[in-house]
């Protein structure tokens, strides 16, 4: 059923995440749905975060998830890195 498929997905994603480079790489995971969820942000332990994911119901439009990912993940980082106005 759906729950078994989600568990298989989480295991596969965790396996891939464990092979990614760490130490400053900008990698984040957002789970899309009616209510989006940042699973792992920059600097988080993505492997553990993936294993703790819960299945979320609902649906989303692709353009909205890209906007939300920018707003929730990139925008805070970019505003911190922006040079101070003179």
MMTF fields as JSON, N, C-alpha, C and O atoms, coordinates in Angstrom:
{
  "mmtfVersion": "1.0.0",
  "mmtfProducer": "UNKNOWN",
  "numBonds": 343,
  "numAtoms": 344,
  "numGroups": 86,
  "numChains": 1,
  "numModels": 1,
  "chainsPerModel": [1],
  "groupsPerChain": [86],
  "chainIdList": ["A"],
  "bondAtomList": [4, 2, 8, 6, 12, 10, 16, 14, 20, 18, 24, 22, 28, 26, 32, 30, 36, 34, 40, 38, 44, 42, 48, 46, 52, 50, 56, 54, 60, 58, 64, 62, 68, 66, 72, 70, 76, 74, 80, 78, 84, 82, 88, 86, 92, 90, 96, 94, 100, 98, 104, 102, 108, 106, 112, 110, 116, 114, 120, 118, 124, 122, 128, 126, 132, 130, 136, 134, 140, 138, 144, 142, 148, 146, 152, 150, 156, 154, 160, 158, 164, 162, 168, 166, 172, 170, 176, 174, 180, 178, 184, 182, 188, 186, 192, 190, 196, 194, 200, 198, 204, 202, 208, 206, 212, 210, 216, 214, 220, 218, 224, 222, 228, 226, 232, 230, 236, 234, 240, 238, 244, 242, 248, 246, 252, 250, 256, 254, 260, 258, 264, 262, 268, 266, 272, 270, 276, 274, 280, 278, 284, 282, 288, 286, 292, 290, 296, 294, 300, 298, 304, 302, 308, 306, 312, 310, 316, 314, 320, 318, 324, 322, 328, 326, 332, 330, 336, 334, 340, 338],
  "bondOrderList": [1, 1, 1, 1, 1, 1, 1, 1, 1, 1, 1, 1, 1, 1, 1, 1, 1, 1, 1, 1, 1, 1, 1, 1, 1, 1, 1, 1, 1, 1, 1, 1, 1, 1, 1, 1, 1, 1, 1, 1, 1, 1, 1, 1, 1, 1, 1, 1, 1, 1, 1, 1, 1, 1, 1, 1, 1, 1, 1, 1, 1, 1, 1, 1, 1, 1, 1, 1, 1, 1, 1, 1, 1, 1, 1, 1, 1, 1, 1, 1, 1, 1, 1, 1, 1],
  "groupList": [{"groupName": "UNK", "atomNameList": ["N", "CA", "C", "O"], "elementList": ["N", "C", "C", "O"], "formalChargeList": [0, 0, 0, 0], "bondAtomList": [1, 0, 2, 1, 3, 2], "bondOrderList": [1, 1, 2], "singleLetterCode": "X", "chemCompType": "L-PEPTIDE LINKING"}],
  "groupTypeList": [0, 0, 0, 0, 0, 0, 0, 0, 0, 0, 0, 0, 0, 0, 0, 0, 0, 0, 0, 0, 0, 0, 0, 0, 0, 0, 0, 0, 0, 0, 0, 0, 0, 0, 0, 0, 0, 0, 0, 0, 0, 0, 0, 0, 0, 0, 0, 0, 0, 0, 0, 0, 0, 0, 0, 0, 0, 0, 0, 0, 0, 0, 0, 0, 0, 0, 0, 0, 0, 0, 0, 0, 0, 0, 0, 0, 0, 0, 0, 0, 0, 0, 0, 0, 0, 0],
  "groupIdList": [1, 2, 3, 4, 5, 6, 7, 8, 9, 10, 11, 12, 13, 14, 15, 16, 17, 18, 19, 20, 21, 22, 23, 24, 25, 26, 27, 28, 29, 30, 31, 32, 33, 34, 35, 36, 37, 38, 39, 40, 41, 42, 43, 44, 45, 46, 47, 48, 49, 50, 51, 52, 53, 54, 55, 56, 57, 58, 59, 60, 61, 62, 63, 64, 65, 66, 67, 68, 69, 70, 71, 72, 73, 74, 75, 76, 77, 78, 79, 80, 81, 82, 83, 84, 85, 86],
  "secStructList": [7, 2, 2, 2, 2, 2, 2, 2, 2, 2, 2, 2, 2, 2, 2, 2, 2, 6, 6, 1, 7, 7, 1, 1, 7, 7, 7, 7, 3, 3, 3, 7, 1, 1, 1, 7, 3, 3, 3, 3, 7, 6, 6, 1, 7, 2, 2, 2, 2, 2, 2, 6, 7, 7, 7, 7, 7, 7, 7, 7, 7, 2, 2, 2, 2, 2, 2, 2, 2, 0, 0, 0, 0, 0, 2, 2, 2, 2, 2, 2, 2, 1, 7, 7, 7, 7],
  "xCoordList": [0.801, 0.0, 0.859, 2.078, 0.201, 0.881, 1.917, 2.993, 1.61, 2.549, 3.824, 4.919, 3.704, 4.886, 5.715, 6.943, 5.053, 5.757, 6.498, 7.626, 5.872, 6.515, 7.741, 8.772, 7.646, 8.795, 9.934, 11.101, 9.602, 10.622, 11.258, 12.472, 10.445, 10.952, 11.915, 13.001, 11.519, 12.383, 13.713, 14.768, 13.672, 14.903, 15.809, 17.02, 15.221, 16.003, 16.601, 17.774, 15.805, 16.284, 17.39, 18.399, 17.211, 18.232, 19.536, 20.621, 19.431, 20.62, 21.385, 22.611, 20.667, 21.302, 21.901, 23.021, 21.147, 21.608, 22.906, 23.783, 23.021, 24.221, 25.473, 26.584, 25.32, 26.462, 26.85, 27.867, 26.064, 26.341, 27.455, 27.629, 28.211, 29.28, 28.717, 27.623, 29.448, 29.018, 30.054, 31.057, 29.801, 30.76, 30.642, 31.574, 29.511, 29.359, 28.615, 28.337, 28.283, 27.513, 26.094, 25.565, 25.492, 24.137, 23.152, 22.872, 22.639, 21.686, 20.525, 20.723, 19.322, 18.126, 17.047, 17.068, 16.112, 15.003, 13.714, 13.564, 12.788, 11.458, 10.441, 10.507, 9.506, 8.467, 7.218, 6.67, 6.779, 5.644, 4.336, 4.267, 3.336, 1.994, 1.097, 1.493, -0.091, -0.961, -0.259, -0.336, 0.424, 1.276, 2.703, 3.022, 3.559, 4.935, 5.726, 5.379, 6.795, 7.601, 9.069, 9.448, 9.897, 11.331, 11.823, 11.84, 12.217, 12.693, 14.104, 14.405, 14.957, 16.338, 16.756, 16.606, 17.278, 17.765, 19.278, 19.885, 19.888, 21.334, 21.976, 21.593, 22.919, 23.633, 22.977, 23.602, 21.745, 21.08, 21.62, 22.204, 21.423, 21.752, 20.631, 19.62, 20.823, 19.769, 19.39, 18.219, 20.366, 20.088, 19.084, 18.071, 19.361, 18.442, 17.094, 16.049, 17.13, 15.884, 15.002, 13.783, 15.604, 14.828, 14.193, 13.024, 14.946, 14.4, 13.251, 12.423, 13.196, 12.125, 10.92, 9.942, 10.982, 9.868, 8.595, 8.621, 7.477, 6.162, 5.435, 5.622, 4.606, 3.823, 2.854, 2.188, 2.777, 1.876, 0.904, 1.298, -0.326, -1.332, -1.455, -0.856, -2.229, -2.522, -1.803, -1.233, -1.843, -1.219, -0.708, -1.028, 0.084, 0.607, 0.859, 0.892, 1.03, 1.418, 2.921, 3.477, 3.579, 5.036, 5.523, 6.505, 4.858, 5.336, 5.26, 6.089, 4.282, 4.182, 5.299, 5.833, 5.655, 6.702, 8.049, 8.864, 8.299, 9.548, 9.578, 10.614, 8.453, 8.382, 8.59, 9.356, 7.913, 8.056, 9.478, 10.002, 10.107, 11.489, 12.398, 13.275, 12.195, 12.995, 12.752, 13.694, 11.481, 11.117, 11.593, 12.077, 11.465, 11.782, 13.245, 13.755, 13.925, 15.292, 16.316, 17.252, 16.152, 17.172, 17.083, 18.112, 15.896, 15.752, 16.437, 17.134, 16.266, 16.966, 18.495, 19.177, 19.02, 20.471, 20.959, 21.974, 20.238, 20.651, 20.605, 21.466, 19.608, 19.524, 20.664, 21.113, 21.143, 22.273, 23.577, 24.471, 23.683, 24.916, 24.983, 26.044, 23.874, 23.852, 24.779, 24.763, 25.577, 26.452, 25.614, 24.555, 26.095, 25.384, 25.325, 26.312, 24.166, 24.007, 24.831, 24.921, 25.418, 26.25, 25.598, 26.152],
  "yCoordList": [-1.174, 0.0, 1.259, 1.207, 2.368, 3.66, 3.811, 4.36, 3.335, 3.484, 2.699, 3.193, 1.499, 0.701, 1.391, 1.405, 1.959, 2.682, 3.888, 4.172, 4.597, 5.761, 5.33, 6.001, 4.223, 3.723, 3.333, 3.588, 2.722, 2.369, 3.626, 3.678, 4.626, 5.894, 6.519, 6.959, 6.562, 7.138, 6.391, 7.017, 5.092, 4.295, 4.587, 4.743, 4.66, 4.958, 6.364, 6.556, 7.334, 8.709, 8.819, 9.483, 8.176, 8.207, 7.586, 8.076, 6.528, 5.876, 6.814, 6.896, 7.517, 8.46, 9.635, 10.061, 10.154, 11.298, 10.955, 11.806, 9.728, 9.341, 9.361, 9.393, 9.344, 9.353, 10.76, 10.927, 11.761, 13.125, 13.741, 13.375, 14.676, 15.31, 16.154, 16.708, 16.244, 17.063, 18.16, 18.231, 19.004, 20.04, 21.272, 21.619, 21.926, 23.189, 23.125, 24.164, 21.924, 21.866, 22.324, 22.08, 22.971, 23.492, 22.486, 22.43, 21.698, 20.656, 20.765, 20.799, 20.82, 20.901, 20.036, 19.762, 19.614, 18.787, 19.419, 19.723, 19.614, 20.11, 19.078, 18.573, 18.776, 17.8, 18.569, 19.343, 18.353, 19.086, 18.413, 17.198, 19.214, 18.741, 19.945, 21.065, 19.74, 20.872, 21.85, 23.063, 21.324, 22.106, 21.615, 20.487, 22.429, 22.025, 21.981, 22.638, 21.192, 20.985, 20.935, 20.173, 21.748, 21.665, 20.483, 20.533, 19.429, 18.214, 18.434, 18.117, 18.972, 19.255, 20.558, 20.736, 21.458, 22.722, 22.641, 21.645, 23.679, 23.701, 23.44, 24.063, 22.552, 22.278, 21.242, 20.791, 20.845, 19.825, 18.441, 18.243, 17.506, 16.104, 15.536, 15.054, 15.599, 15.22, 13.75, 13.399, 12.889, 11.453, 11.201, 10.535, 11.73, 11.55, 12.197, 11.649, 13.367, 14.076, 13.292, 13.26, 12.655, 11.851, 10.675, 10.366, 10.02, 8.856, 9.233, 8.386, 10.491, 10.95, 11.517, 11.927, 11.545, 12.08, 11.288, 10.072, 12.01, 11.392, 11.647, 12.679, 10.695, 10.86, 12.01, 12.111, 12.882, 14.033, 13.917, 13.593, 14.177, 14.108, 15.42, 16.43, 15.381, 16.602, 16.654, 15.668, 17.821, 18.013, 19.437, 20.275, 19.696, 21.037, 21.236, 20.278, 22.458, 22.794, 22.996, 23.567, 22.535, 22.628, 24.055, 24.284, 25.018, 26.399, 26.885, 27.692, 26.407, 26.827, 26.227, 26.902, 24.984, 24.362, 25.017, 25.159, 25.418, 26.131, 27.476, 27.874, 28.17, 29.44, 29.22, 29.945, 28.227, 27.957, 27.539, 27.944, 26.735, 26.336, 27.56, 27.683, 28.453, 29.673, 30.482, 30.93, 30.662, 31.49, 30.888, 31.619, 29.589, 28.962, 28.558, 28.481, 28.299, 27.787, 28.821, 29.135, 29.35, 30.229, 31.669, 32.283, 32.218, 33.635, 34.014, 35.028, 33.238, 33.599, 33.597, 34.452, 32.654, 32.568, 33.741, 34.361, 34.04, 35.135, 36.474, 37.325, 36.671, 37.938, 38.053, 39.164, 36.936, 36.963, 37.26, 37.903, 36.787, 36.943, 38.24, 38.592, 38.959, 40.184, 41.22, 41.386, 41.909, 42.933, 44.079, 44.408, 44.666, 45.772, 46.968, 47.296, 47.615, 48.799, 49.946, 50.117, 50.713, 51.833, 53.139, 54.192],
  "zCoordList": [0.0, 0.0, 0.0, -0.168, 0.189, 0.156, 1.261, 1.025, 2.457, 3.576, 3.305, 3.577, 2.781, 2.458, 1.378, 1.454, 0.379, -0.679, -0.11, -0.514, 0.825, 1.427, 2.227, 2.18, 2.957, 3.717, 2.775, 3.073, 1.652, 0.659, 0.072, -0.126, -0.202, -0.712, 0.287, -0.089, 1.569, 2.599, 2.691, 2.797, 2.651, 2.716, 1.519, 1.674, 0.337, -0.863, -0.801, -1.118, -0.397, -0.3, 0.748, 0.513, 1.896, 2.946, 2.449, 2.763, 1.688, 1.143, 0.209, 0.277, -0.656, -1.576, -0.806, -1.086, 0.164, 0.95, 1.698, 1.845, 2.16, 2.915, 2.043, 2.572, 0.735, -0.176, -0.636, -1.309, -0.288, -0.724, 0.119, 1.281, -0.462, 0.308, 1.445, 1.335, 2.503, 3.636, 3.849, 3.138, 4.829, 5.155, 4.282, 3.556, 4.352, 3.65, 2.337, 1.737, 1.87, 0.628, 0.917, 2.001, -0.032, 0.161, -0.381, -1.578, 0.531, 0.198, 1.158, 2.372, 0.633, 1.458, 0.827, -0.373, 1.651, 1.178, 1.666, 2.85, 0.744, 1.109, 0.653, -0.467, 1.534, 1.235, 0.827, 1.612, -0.392, -0.928, -0.539, -0.355, -0.425, -0.126, 0.056, -0.268, 0.562, 0.826, 1.759, 1.565, 2.772, 3.669, 3.466, 3.842, 2.885, 2.63, 3.933, 4.915, 3.915, 5.108, 4.708, 3.818, 5.366, 5.146, 5.968, 7.198, 5.285, 5.947, 6.47, 7.621, 5.628, 6.013, 5.359, 4.15, 6.162, 5.648, 5.514, 5.909, 4.963, 4.829, 6.19, 7.18, 6.251, 7.493, 8.384, 9.344, 8.106, 8.918, 8.572, 7.507, 9.462, 9.189, 8.325, 8.836, 7.018, 6.076, 6.21, 6.066, 6.483, 6.609, 7.73, 7.519, 8.915, 10.05, 9.785, 10.134, 9.165, 8.867, 7.922, 8.092, 6.922, 5.973, 6.689, 6.459, 7.547, 8.254, 9.188, 9.523, 9.608, 10.505, 9.759, 10.384, 8.427, 7.64, 7.89, 8.083, 7.882, 7.957, 6.653, 6.008, 6.279, 5.058, 5.247, 6.278, 4.242, 4.295, 3.123, 2.003, 3.39, 2.34, 1.599, 1.971, 0.563, -0.173, -1.497, -1.965, -2.083, -3.393, -3.473, -2.631, -4.486, -4.702, -6.19, -6.962, -6.569, -7.929, -7.934, -6.996, -8.979, -9.054, -8.87, -8.164, -9.491, -9.371, -7.925, -7.504, -7.164, -5.772, -4.926, -4.046, -5.175, -4.37, -4.656, -3.745, -5.898, -6.186, -5.465, -4.934, -5.446, -4.727, -3.234, -2.599, -2.675, -1.241, -0.89, 0.147, -1.74, -1.486, -1.484, -0.629, -2.427, -2.442, -1.173, -0.52, -0.833, 0.309, 1.64, 2.505, 1.81, 3.097, 3.241, 4.359, 2.126, 2.211, 1.745, 2.481, 0.538, -0.027, 0.449, 0.73, 0.545, 0.873, 2.189, 2.229, 3.271, 4.517, 4.362, 4.927, 3.613, 3.419, 2.577, 2.893, 1.514, 0.642, 1.369, 1.15, 2.234, 2.955, 3.972, 4.255, 4.526, 5.446, 4.72, 5.271, 3.475, 2.713, 1.931, 1.413, 1.834, 1.052, 1.698, 2.917, 0.899, 1.471, 2.029, 1.495, 3.087, 3.723, 2.781, 2.122, 2.721, 1.869, 2.448, 3.664, 1.565, 2.024, 1.724, 2.039]
}
